[in-house]
Amino acid sequence: MIDPKIIVALDFPDQRQALEFSRKITPEQCRLKVGKELFTSAGPALVEALVGSGYDVFLDLKFHDIPSTVNKAVSAAAKLGVWMLNVHAMGGAAMMQAAREGIEVVARRPFLIAVTVLTSLSADDLHALGITMPLDQLVDRLARQSIDCGLDGVVCSARETSGLRANLGAAALLVTPGIRPEWAAANDQQRIATPQQALSDGASYLVIGRPITRHEDPAKALELITAEIS
Ligand code: C5P
C-alpha cells in the first residue's frame, strides 16, 4: 500500500483555489491537511470532494470543548471520511477519551492525534496562564496522557520529535510541521528541519505547506522532496 509521508497544508482561502491546487498533484504523492480557514470558508463539502478524489484528508480543526461536544464533533468529522483529525490535549483526559469513542462511528476509523502545547506559546506565555511546569515537560506530559487516552499520537515541532519518539515508543504517530527542504524559504517558521532530518528524528508524517503550495510547479516540488526522503 502507498503510504506517502508528506501531508500538504492546503492553506488556501477558498474552495476554488483549494480544488484547483488539488488537481495539480495526486493522492499517490501526498495527503492533504484542511485547516480552520479553509474549512470555515468551504465547509464539509470541500472535505467530501477531496476524499471523493481519492485524497487522505487530515482535518486540522484542533477541537477543544466539553467532552460531549467534542465527541459529537469528532463523530461528524469521521463521517466525512477523513483520514486523520485532532484535538487539544489541554482539553483534558475525559475530553480525549470522549473523542476516542467518537471516532468509532465509522468502519475504518480515522487516526486521532493531539496538539500538546501550541508552538506559538513561549514559556512566558505559559507563566502568564499560571502554568509553571517547564514547557518541554508539559509537552511530554500531555503527549503521554494523549496516548494513555487511546489517541494515536501527537502533532509536534521538529525540535520535540526525537524526545517524544523516545518517550512514546515506536507505535505513536508523530506529525511534524515546520519542515523546509534546503532549497525552500523559511517564511515565518522559526525552528525548521529538513524532511530527512525530521524523519530520521522519528517523525511519522511531515506537514509541508508553502514550499509546495507556493512552488511554481507543485508536483515537481513534491517529487523533489519525495526523492530526498526515499
Ligand atoms: O507553509 P508551512 O509549511 O509553514 O505550513 C505549515 C502548516 O502547519 C500550516 O498549516 C500551519 O498552520 C501548520 N502548523 C505549524 N506549526 C505548528 C502547528 C501547525 O506550522 N506548530
PDB file of C-alpha atoms and ligand atoms in Angstrom:
ATOM      1  CA  MET A   1       0.000   0.000   0.000  1.00  0.00           C
ATOM      2  CA  ILE A   2       1.218   3.513  -0.792  1.00  0.00           C
ATOM      3  CA  ASP A   3       1.849   5.489   2.383  1.00  0.00           C
ATOM      4  CA  PRO A   4       3.006   8.988   1.410  1.00  0.00           C
ATOM      5  CA  LYS A   5       4.786  10.729   4.299  1.00  0.00           C
ATOM      6  CA  ILE A   6       4.008  14.229   3.108  1.00  0.00           C
ATOM      7  CA  ILE A   7       0.829  15.988   4.210  1.00  0.00           C
ATOM      8  CA  VAL A   8       0.401  19.166   2.169  1.00  0.00           C
ATOM      9  CA  ALA A   9      -1.109  22.026   4.202  1.00  0.00           C
ATOM     10  CA  LEU A  10      -3.916  23.237   1.980  1.00  0.00           C
ATOM     11  CA  ASP A  11      -3.737  26.794   3.321  1.00  0.00           C
ATOM     12  CA  PHE A  12      -5.971  28.444   0.734  1.00  0.00           C
ATOM     13  CA  PRO A  13      -8.753  30.946   1.444  1.00  0.00           C
ATOM     14  CA  ASP A  14     -11.492  29.263  -0.572  1.00  0.00           C
ATOM     15  CA  GLN A  15     -12.760  26.107  -2.253  1.00  0.00           C
ATOM     16  CA  ARG A  16     -11.893  27.180  -5.797  1.00  0.00           C
ATOM     17  CA  GLN A  17      -8.208  27.698  -5.043  1.00  0.00           C
ATOM     18  CA  ALA A  18      -8.010  24.547  -2.924  1.00  0.00           C
ATOM     19  CA  LEU A  19      -9.584  22.326  -5.596  1.00  0.00           C
ATOM     20  CA  GLU A  20      -7.507  23.924  -8.336  1.00  0.00           C
ATOM     21  CA  PHE A  21      -4.365  23.096  -6.366  1.00  0.00           C
ATOM     22  CA  SER A  22      -5.525  19.534  -5.589  1.00  0.00           C
ATOM     23  CA  ARG A  23      -5.703  18.831  -9.345  1.00  0.00           C
ATOM     24  CA  LYS A  24      -2.030  19.723  -9.839  1.00  0.00           C
ATOM     25  CA  ILE A  25      -0.881  16.857  -7.595  1.00  0.00           C
ATOM     26  CA  THR A  26      -2.084  13.307  -6.889  1.00  0.00           C
ATOM     27  CA  PRO A  27      -3.193  11.189  -3.890  1.00  0.00           C
ATOM     28  CA  GLU A  28      -0.257   8.870  -4.632  1.00  0.00           C
ATOM     29  CA  GLN A  29       2.163  11.720  -3.896  1.00  0.00           C
ATOM     30  CA  CYS A  30       0.732  13.168  -0.695  1.00  0.00           C
ATOM     31  CA  ARG A  31      -2.082  13.588   1.776  1.00  0.00           C
ATOM     32  CA  LEU A  32      -3.841  16.926   2.358  1.00  0.00           C
ATOM     33  CA  LYS A  33      -4.433  18.979   5.501  1.00  0.00           C
ATOM     34  CA  VAL A  34      -7.546  21.156   5.727  1.00  0.00           C
ATOM     35  CA  GLY A  35      -7.327  23.744   8.495  1.00  0.00           C
ATOM     36  CA  LYS A  36      -9.613  26.259  10.148  1.00  0.00           C
ATOM     37  CA  GLU A  37      -9.511  28.982   7.484  1.00  0.00           C
ATOM     38  CA  LEU A  38     -10.355  26.723   4.562  1.00  0.00           C
ATOM     39  CA  PHE A  39     -12.882  24.633   6.496  1.00  0.00           C
ATOM     40  CA  THR A  40     -14.681  27.733   7.767  1.00  0.00           C
ATOM     41  CA  SER A  41     -14.867  29.126   4.256  1.00  0.00           C
ATOM     42  CA  ALA A  42     -15.512  25.976   2.211  1.00  0.00           C
ATOM     43  CA  GLY A  43     -17.075  23.584   4.729  1.00  0.00           C
ATOM     44  CA  PRO A  44     -17.684  19.835   4.744  1.00  0.00           C
ATOM     45  CA  ALA A  45     -18.470  19.769   1.003  1.00  0.00           C
ATOM     46  CA  LEU A  46     -14.849  20.530   0.195  1.00  0.00           C
ATOM     47  CA  VAL A  47     -13.622  17.752   2.504  1.00  0.00           C
ATOM     48  CA  GLU A  48     -16.007  15.310   0.819  1.00  0.00           C
ATOM     49  CA  ALA A  49     -14.837  16.450  -2.617  1.00  0.00           C
ATOM     50  CA  LEU A  50     -11.184  15.869  -1.698  1.00  0.00           C
ATOM     51  CA  VAL A  51     -11.981  12.469  -0.175  1.00  0.00           C
ATOM     52  CA  GLY A  52     -14.020  11.676  -3.293  1.00  0.00           C
ATOM     53  CA  SER A  53     -10.957  12.472  -5.438  1.00  0.00           C
ATOM     54  CA  GLY A  54      -9.031   9.826  -3.533  1.00  0.00           C
ATOM     55  CA  TYR A  55      -7.129  12.019  -1.080  1.00  0.00           C
ATOM     56  CA  ASP A  56      -6.489  11.130   2.546  1.00  0.00           C
ATOM     57  CA  VAL A  57      -7.547  14.256   4.450  1.00  0.00           C
ATOM     58  CA  PHE A  58      -6.186  15.418   7.793  1.00  0.00           C
ATOM     59  CA  LEU A  59      -8.903  17.670   9.231  1.00  0.00           C
ATOM     60  CA  ASP A  60      -6.890  20.065  11.414  1.00  0.00           C
ATOM     61  CA  LEU A  61      -9.630  21.694  13.500  1.00  0.00           C
ATOM     62  CA  LYS A  62      -7.980  21.161  16.924  1.00  0.00           C
ATOM     63  CA  PHE A  63     -11.227  20.506  18.795  1.00  0.00           C
ATOM     64  CA  HIS A  64     -11.248  21.798  22.404  1.00  0.00           C
ATOM     65  CA  ASP A  65     -14.569  21.818  24.251  1.00  0.00           C
ATOM     66  CA  ILE A  66     -16.570  19.848  26.822  1.00  0.00           C
ATOM     67  CA  PRO A  67     -16.342  16.066  26.286  1.00  0.00           C
ATOM     68  CA  SER A  68     -19.844  15.504  24.855  1.00  0.00           C
ATOM     69  CA  THR A  69     -19.452  18.328  22.331  1.00  0.00           C
ATOM     70  CA  VAL A  70     -16.074  17.061  21.186  1.00  0.00           C
ATOM     71  CA  ASN A  71     -17.429  13.502  20.993  1.00  0.00           C
ATOM     72  CA  LYS A  72     -20.150  14.618  18.574  1.00  0.00           C
ATOM     73  CA  ALA A  73     -17.904  16.938  16.567  1.00  0.00           C
ATOM     74  CA  VAL A  74     -15.370  14.165  16.093  1.00  0.00           C
ATOM     75  CA  SER A  75     -18.109  11.723  15.013  1.00  0.00           C
ATOM     76  CA  ALA A  76     -19.332  14.246  12.440  1.00  0.00           C
ATOM     77  CA  ALA A  77     -15.778  14.613  11.112  1.00  0.00           C
ATOM     78  CA  ALA A  78     -15.281  10.839  10.964  1.00  0.00           C
ATOM     79  CA  LYS A  79     -18.463  10.525   8.896  1.00  0.00           C
ATOM     80  CA  LEU A  80     -16.947  12.897   6.310  1.00  0.00           C
ATOM     81  CA  GLY A  81     -14.425  10.162   5.634  1.00  0.00           C
ATOM     82  CA  VAL A  82     -11.345  11.969   6.920  1.00  0.00           C
ATOM     83  CA  TRP A  83      -8.119  10.021   7.440  1.00  0.00           C
ATOM     84  CA  MET A  84      -6.868  11.957  10.473  1.00  0.00           C
ATOM     85  CA  LEU A  85      -8.180  14.583  12.871  1.00  0.00           C
ATOM     86  CA  ASN A  86      -7.028  16.291  16.035  1.00  0.00           C
ATOM     87  CA  VAL A  87      -7.996  17.736  19.412  1.00  0.00           C
ATOM     88  CA  HIS A  88      -6.175  19.835  22.029  1.00  0.00           C
ATOM     89  CA  ALA A  89      -4.655  17.673  24.774  1.00  0.00           C
ATOM     90  CA  MET A  90      -5.310  20.645  27.108  1.00  0.00           C
ATOM     91  CA  GLY A  91      -8.992  19.729  26.901  1.00  0.00           C
ATOM     92  CA  GLY A  92      -8.182  17.013  29.442  1.00  0.00           C
ATOM     93  CA  ALA A  93      -8.353  13.240  29.698  1.00  0.00           C
ATOM     94  CA  ALA A  94     -12.163  12.978  29.738  1.00  0.00           C
ATOM     95  CA  MET A  95     -12.377  15.059  26.569  1.00  0.00           C
ATOM     96  CA  MET A  96      -9.725  12.990  24.814  1.00  0.00           C
ATOM     97  CA  GLN A  97     -11.446   9.735  25.809  1.00  0.00           C
ATOM     98  CA  ALA A  98     -14.753  11.107  24.527  1.00  0.00           C
ATOM     99  CA  ALA A  99     -13.024  11.969  21.257  1.00  0.00           C
ATOM    100  CA  ARG A 100     -11.556   8.483  21.045  1.00  0.00           C
ATOM    101  CA  GLU A 101     -15.050   7.000  21.430  1.00  0.00           C
ATOM    102  CA  GLY A 102     -16.449   9.468  18.881  1.00  0.00           C
ATOM    103  CA  ILE A 103     -14.278   8.226  16.016  1.00  0.00           C
ATOM    104  CA  GLU A 104     -15.665   4.693  16.319  1.00  0.00           C
ATOM    105  CA  VAL A 105     -18.825   5.600  14.354  1.00  0.00           C
ATOM    106  CA  VAL A 106     -17.279   4.532  11.055  1.00  0.00           C
ATOM    107  CA  ALA A 107     -15.959   1.129   9.983  1.00  0.00           C
ATOM    108  CA  ARG A 108     -12.463   2.421   9.179  1.00  0.00           C
ATOM    109  CA  ARG A 109     -11.871   4.896  11.956  1.00  0.00           C
ATOM    110  CA  PRO A 110      -9.651   7.922  11.325  1.00  0.00           C
ATOM    111  CA  PHE A 111      -6.393   8.472  13.186  1.00  0.00           C
ATOM    112  CA  LEU A 112      -6.871  10.756  16.177  1.00  0.00           C
ATOM    113  CA  ILE A 113      -3.957  12.868  17.355  1.00  0.00           C
ATOM    114  CA  ALA A 114      -3.483  15.670  19.890  1.00  0.00           C
ATOM    115  CA  VAL A 115      -1.904  19.099  19.925  1.00  0.00           C
ATOM    116  CA  THR A 116       0.141  19.390  23.140  1.00  0.00           C
ATOM    117  CA  VAL A 117       1.326  22.997  23.563  1.00  0.00           C
ATOM    118  CA  LEU A 118       0.913  25.368  20.610  1.00  0.00           C
ATOM    119  CA  THR A 119       4.354  26.238  19.232  1.00  0.00           C
ATOM    120  CA  SER A 120       3.258  29.879  19.225  1.00  0.00           C
ATOM    121  CA  LEU A 121       3.276  29.846  23.062  1.00  0.00           C
ATOM    122  CA  SER A 122       6.505  30.710  24.902  1.00  0.00           C
ATOM    123  CA  ALA A 123       7.490  29.814  28.480  1.00  0.00           C
ATOM    124  CA  ASP A 124       6.474  33.385  29.428  1.00  0.00           C
ATOM    125  CA  ASP A 125       3.035  32.900  27.881  1.00  0.00           C
ATOM    126  CA  LEU A 126       2.559  29.727  29.958  1.00  0.00           C
ATOM    127  CA  HIS A 127       3.612  31.577  33.117  1.00  0.00           C
ATOM    128  CA  ALA A 128       1.047  34.264  32.363  1.00  0.00           C
ATOM    129  CA  LEU A 129      -1.544  31.484  32.232  1.00  0.00           C
ATOM    130  CA  GLY A 130      -0.407  30.266  35.646  1.00  0.00           C
ATOM    131  CA  ILE A 131       1.365  27.202  34.259  1.00  0.00           C
ATOM    132  CA  THR A 132       4.743  26.831  35.956  1.00  0.00           C
ATOM    133  CA  MET A 133       5.878  23.447  34.606  1.00  0.00           C
ATOM    134  CA  PRO A 134       8.751  23.813  32.101  1.00  0.00           C
ATOM    135  CA  LEU A 135       7.446  23.783  28.544  1.00  0.00           C
ATOM    136  CA  ASP A 136       9.244  20.601  27.437  1.00  0.00           C
ATOM    137  CA  GLN A 137       7.979  18.690  30.473  1.00  0.00           C
ATOM    138  CA  LEU A 138       4.458  19.895  29.805  1.00  0.00           C
ATOM    139  CA  VAL A 139       4.713  18.705  26.187  1.00  0.00           C
ATOM    140  CA  ASP A 140       5.935  15.278  27.400  1.00  0.00           C
ATOM    141  CA  ARG A 141       3.182  15.004  29.979  1.00  0.00           C
ATOM    142  CA  LEU A 142       0.383  15.969  27.579  1.00  0.00           C
ATOM    143  CA  ALA A 143       1.746  13.630  24.898  1.00  0.00           C
ATOM    144  CA  ARG A 144       1.888  10.697  27.359  1.00  0.00           C
ATOM    145  CA  GLN A 145      -1.647  11.466  28.500  1.00  0.00           C
ATOM    146  CA  SER A 146      -2.866  11.543  24.894  1.00  0.00           C
ATOM    147  CA  ILE A 147      -1.507   8.052  24.282  1.00  0.00           C
ATOM    148  CA  ASP A 148      -2.927   6.816  27.606  1.00  0.00           C
ATOM    149  CA  CYS A 149      -6.360   8.080  26.482  1.00  0.00           C
ATOM    150  CA  GLY A 150      -6.135   5.901  23.367  1.00  0.00           C
ATOM    151  CA  LEU A 151      -5.060   8.544  20.870  1.00  0.00           C
ATOM    152  CA  ASP A 152      -2.716   7.571  18.047  1.00  0.00           C
ATOM    153  CA  GLY A 153      -0.125  10.286  18.531  1.00  0.00           C
ATOM    154  CA  VAL A 154       0.584  13.998  18.585  1.00  0.00           C
ATOM    155  CA  VAL A 155       1.438  16.978  16.434  1.00  0.00           C
ATOM    156  CA  CYS A 156       4.936  18.096  17.396  1.00  0.00           C
ATOM    157  CA  SER A 157       7.627  20.512  16.311  1.00  0.00           C
ATOM    158  CA  ALA A 158      10.805  19.202  14.743  1.00  0.00           C
ATOM    159  CA  ARG A 159      12.605  20.182  17.956  1.00  0.00           C
ATOM    160  CA  GLU A 160      10.370  17.870  20.013  1.00  0.00           C
ATOM    161  CA  THR A 161      10.356  14.869  17.694  1.00  0.00           C
ATOM    162  CA  SER A 162      13.319  12.805  18.898  1.00  0.00           C
ATOM    163  CA  GLY A 163      12.433  13.205  22.597  1.00  0.00           C
ATOM    164  CA  LEU A 164       8.806  12.270  22.008  1.00  0.00           C
ATOM    165  CA  ARG A 165       9.761   9.263  19.879  1.00  0.00           C
ATOM    166  CA  ALA A 166      11.949   8.029  22.756  1.00  0.00           C
ATOM    167  CA  ASN A 167       9.190   8.640  25.339  1.00  0.00           C
ATOM    168  CA  LEU A 168       6.178   7.389  23.412  1.00  0.00           C
ATOM    169  CA  GLY A 169       7.668   4.388  21.615  1.00  0.00           C
ATOM    170  CA  ALA A 170       7.565   3.173  18.042  1.00  0.00           C
ATOM    171  CA  ALA A 171       3.790   2.933  17.618  1.00  0.00           C
ATOM    172  CA  ALA A 172       2.912   6.596  18.292  1.00  0.00           C
ATOM    173  CA  LEU A 173       2.230   8.820  15.295  1.00  0.00           C
ATOM    174  CA  LEU A 174       4.329  11.991  15.303  1.00  0.00           C
ATOM    175  CA  VAL A 175       3.093  14.566  12.817  1.00  0.00           C
ATOM    176  CA  THR A 176       5.619  17.342  12.312  1.00  0.00           C
ATOM    177  CA  PRO A 177       5.158  20.799  10.705  1.00  0.00           C
ATOM    178  CA  GLY A 178       7.897  23.443  10.287  1.00  0.00           C
ATOM    179  CA  ILE A 179       9.575  21.408   7.553  1.00  0.00           C
ATOM    180  CA  ARG A 180      11.759  23.085   4.951  1.00  0.00           C
ATOM    181  CA  PRO A 181      13.835  21.423   2.233  1.00  0.00           C
ATOM    182  CA  GLU A 182      17.280  23.054   1.823  1.00  0.00           C
ATOM    183  CA  TRP A 183      16.070  24.829  -1.326  1.00  0.00           C
ATOM    184  CA  ALA A 184      12.949  26.425   0.240  1.00  0.00           C
ATOM    185  CA  ALA A 185      12.474  29.737   2.076  1.00  0.00           C
ATOM    186  CA  ALA A 186      11.796  29.534   5.834  1.00  0.00           C
ATOM    187  CA  ASN A 187       8.892  32.064   5.597  1.00  0.00           C
ATOM    188  CA  ASP A 188       7.653  32.781   9.143  1.00  0.00           C
ATOM    189  CA  GLN A 189       8.785  29.423  10.600  1.00  0.00           C
ATOM    190  CA  GLN A 190      11.435  29.788  13.322  1.00  0.00           C
ATOM    191  CA  ARG A 191      12.758  26.326  14.129  1.00  0.00           C
ATOM    192  CA  ILE A 192      12.777  24.332  10.951  1.00  0.00           C
ATOM    193  CA  ALA A 193      14.071  20.914   9.971  1.00  0.00           C
ATOM    194  CA  THR A 194      14.663  19.346   6.594  1.00  0.00           C
ATOM    195  CA  PRO A 195      12.374  16.460   5.612  1.00  0.00           C
ATOM    196  CA  GLN A 196      15.225  13.942   6.026  1.00  0.00           C
ATOM    197  CA  GLN A 197      16.174  15.328   9.450  1.00  0.00           C
ATOM    198  CA  ALA A 198      12.588  15.181  10.757  1.00  0.00           C
ATOM    199  CA  LEU A 199      12.115  11.601   9.548  1.00  0.00           C
ATOM    200  CA  SER A 200      15.422  10.437  10.974  1.00  0.00           C
ATOM    201  CA  ASP A 201      14.438  12.070  14.299  1.00  0.00           C
ATOM    202  CA  GLY A 202      11.328   9.884  14.301  1.00  0.00           C
ATOM    203  CA  ALA A 203       8.560  11.843  12.562  1.00  0.00           C
ATOM    204  CA  SER A 204       5.825   9.653  11.057  1.00  0.00           C
ATOM    205  CA  TYR A 205       4.390  12.311   8.739  1.00  0.00           C
ATOM    206  CA  LEU A 206       5.581  15.726   7.591  1.00  0.00           C
ATOM    207  CA  VAL A 207       3.221  18.694   7.246  1.00  0.00           C
ATOM    208  CA  ILE A 208       4.541  20.922   4.466  1.00  0.00           C
ATOM    209  CA  GLY A 209       2.723  23.957   3.102  1.00  0.00           C
ATOM    210  CA  ARG A 210       4.303  26.845   1.242  1.00  0.00           C
ATOM    211  CA  PRO A 211       7.375  25.060  -0.173  1.00  0.00           C
ATOM    212  CA  ILE A 212       4.823  23.049  -2.190  1.00  0.00           C
ATOM    213  CA  THR A 213       1.710  25.234  -2.441  1.00  0.00           C
ATOM    214  CA  ARG A 214       3.659  28.368  -3.485  1.00  0.00           C
ATOM    215  CA  HIS A 215       6.012  26.479  -5.784  1.00  0.00           C
ATOM    216  CA  GLU A 216       5.579  27.267  -9.481  1.00  0.00           C
ATOM    217  CA  ASP A 217       5.292  23.506 -10.109  1.00  0.00           C
ATOM    218  CA  PRO A 218       3.797  21.816  -7.013  1.00  0.00           C
ATOM    219  CA  ALA A 219       4.043  18.295  -8.445  1.00  0.00           C
ATOM    220  CA  LYS A 220       7.727  18.887  -9.146  1.00  0.00           C
ATOM    221  CA  ALA A 221       8.293  20.175  -5.589  1.00  0.00           C
ATOM    222  CA  LEU A 222       6.608  17.037  -4.217  1.00  0.00           C
ATOM    223  CA  GLU A 223       8.739  14.836  -6.473  1.00  0.00           C
ATOM    224  CA  LEU A 224      11.894  16.559  -5.282  1.00  0.00           C
ATOM    225  CA  ILE A 225      11.029  16.120  -1.597  1.00  0.00           C
ATOM    226  CA  THR A 226       9.885  12.531  -2.100  1.00  0.00           C
ATOM    227  CA  ALA A 227      13.199  11.748  -3.824  1.00  0.00           C
ATOM    228  CA  GLU A 228      15.088  13.406  -0.964  1.00  0.00           C
ATOM    229  CA  ILE A 229      13.436  11.220   1.663  1.00  0.00           C
ATOM    230  CA  SER A 230      13.321   7.909  -0.159  1.00  0.00           C
TER     231      SER A 230
HETATM  232  O1  C5P B   1       3.617  26.704   4.868  1.00  0.00           O
HETATM  233  P1  C5P B   1       4.104  25.910   6.030  1.00  0.00           P
HETATM  234  O2  C5P B   1       4.908  24.694   5.640  1.00  0.00           O
HETATM  235  O3  C5P B   1       4.820  26.751   7.067  1.00  0.00           O
HETATM  236  O4  C5P B   1       2.751  25.367   6.698  1.00  0.00           O
HETATM  237  C1  C5P B   1       2.778  24.634   7.880  1.00  0.00           C
HETATM  238  C2  C5P B   1       1.387  24.226   8.272  1.00  0.00           C
HETATM  239  O5  C5P B   1       1.470  23.561   9.533  1.00  0.00           O
HETATM  240  C3  C5P B   1       0.415  25.379   8.446  1.00  0.00           C
HETATM  241  O6  C5P B   1      -0.886  24.901   8.096  1.00  0.00           O
HETATM  242  C4  C5P B   1       0.483  25.670   9.925  1.00  0.00           C
HETATM  243  O7  C5P B   1      -0.701  26.217  10.415  1.00  0.00           O
HETATM  244  C5  C5P B   1       0.707  24.275  10.486  1.00  0.00           C
HETATM  245  N1  C5P B   1       1.365  24.237  11.798  1.00  0.00           N
HETATM  246  C6  C5P B   1       2.593  24.819  12.034  1.00  0.00           C
HETATM  247  N2  C5P B   1       3.163  24.754  13.282  1.00  0.00           N
HETATM  248  C7  C5P B   1       2.519  24.130  14.258  1.00  0.00           C
HETATM  249  C8  C5P B   1       1.293  23.517  14.047  1.00  0.00           C
HETATM  250  C9  C5P B   1       0.733  23.602  12.780  1.00  0.00           C
HETATM  251  O8  C5P B   1       3.206  25.380  11.130  1.00  0.00           O
HETATM  252  N3  C5P B   1       3.100  24.044  15.426  1.00  0.00           N
END
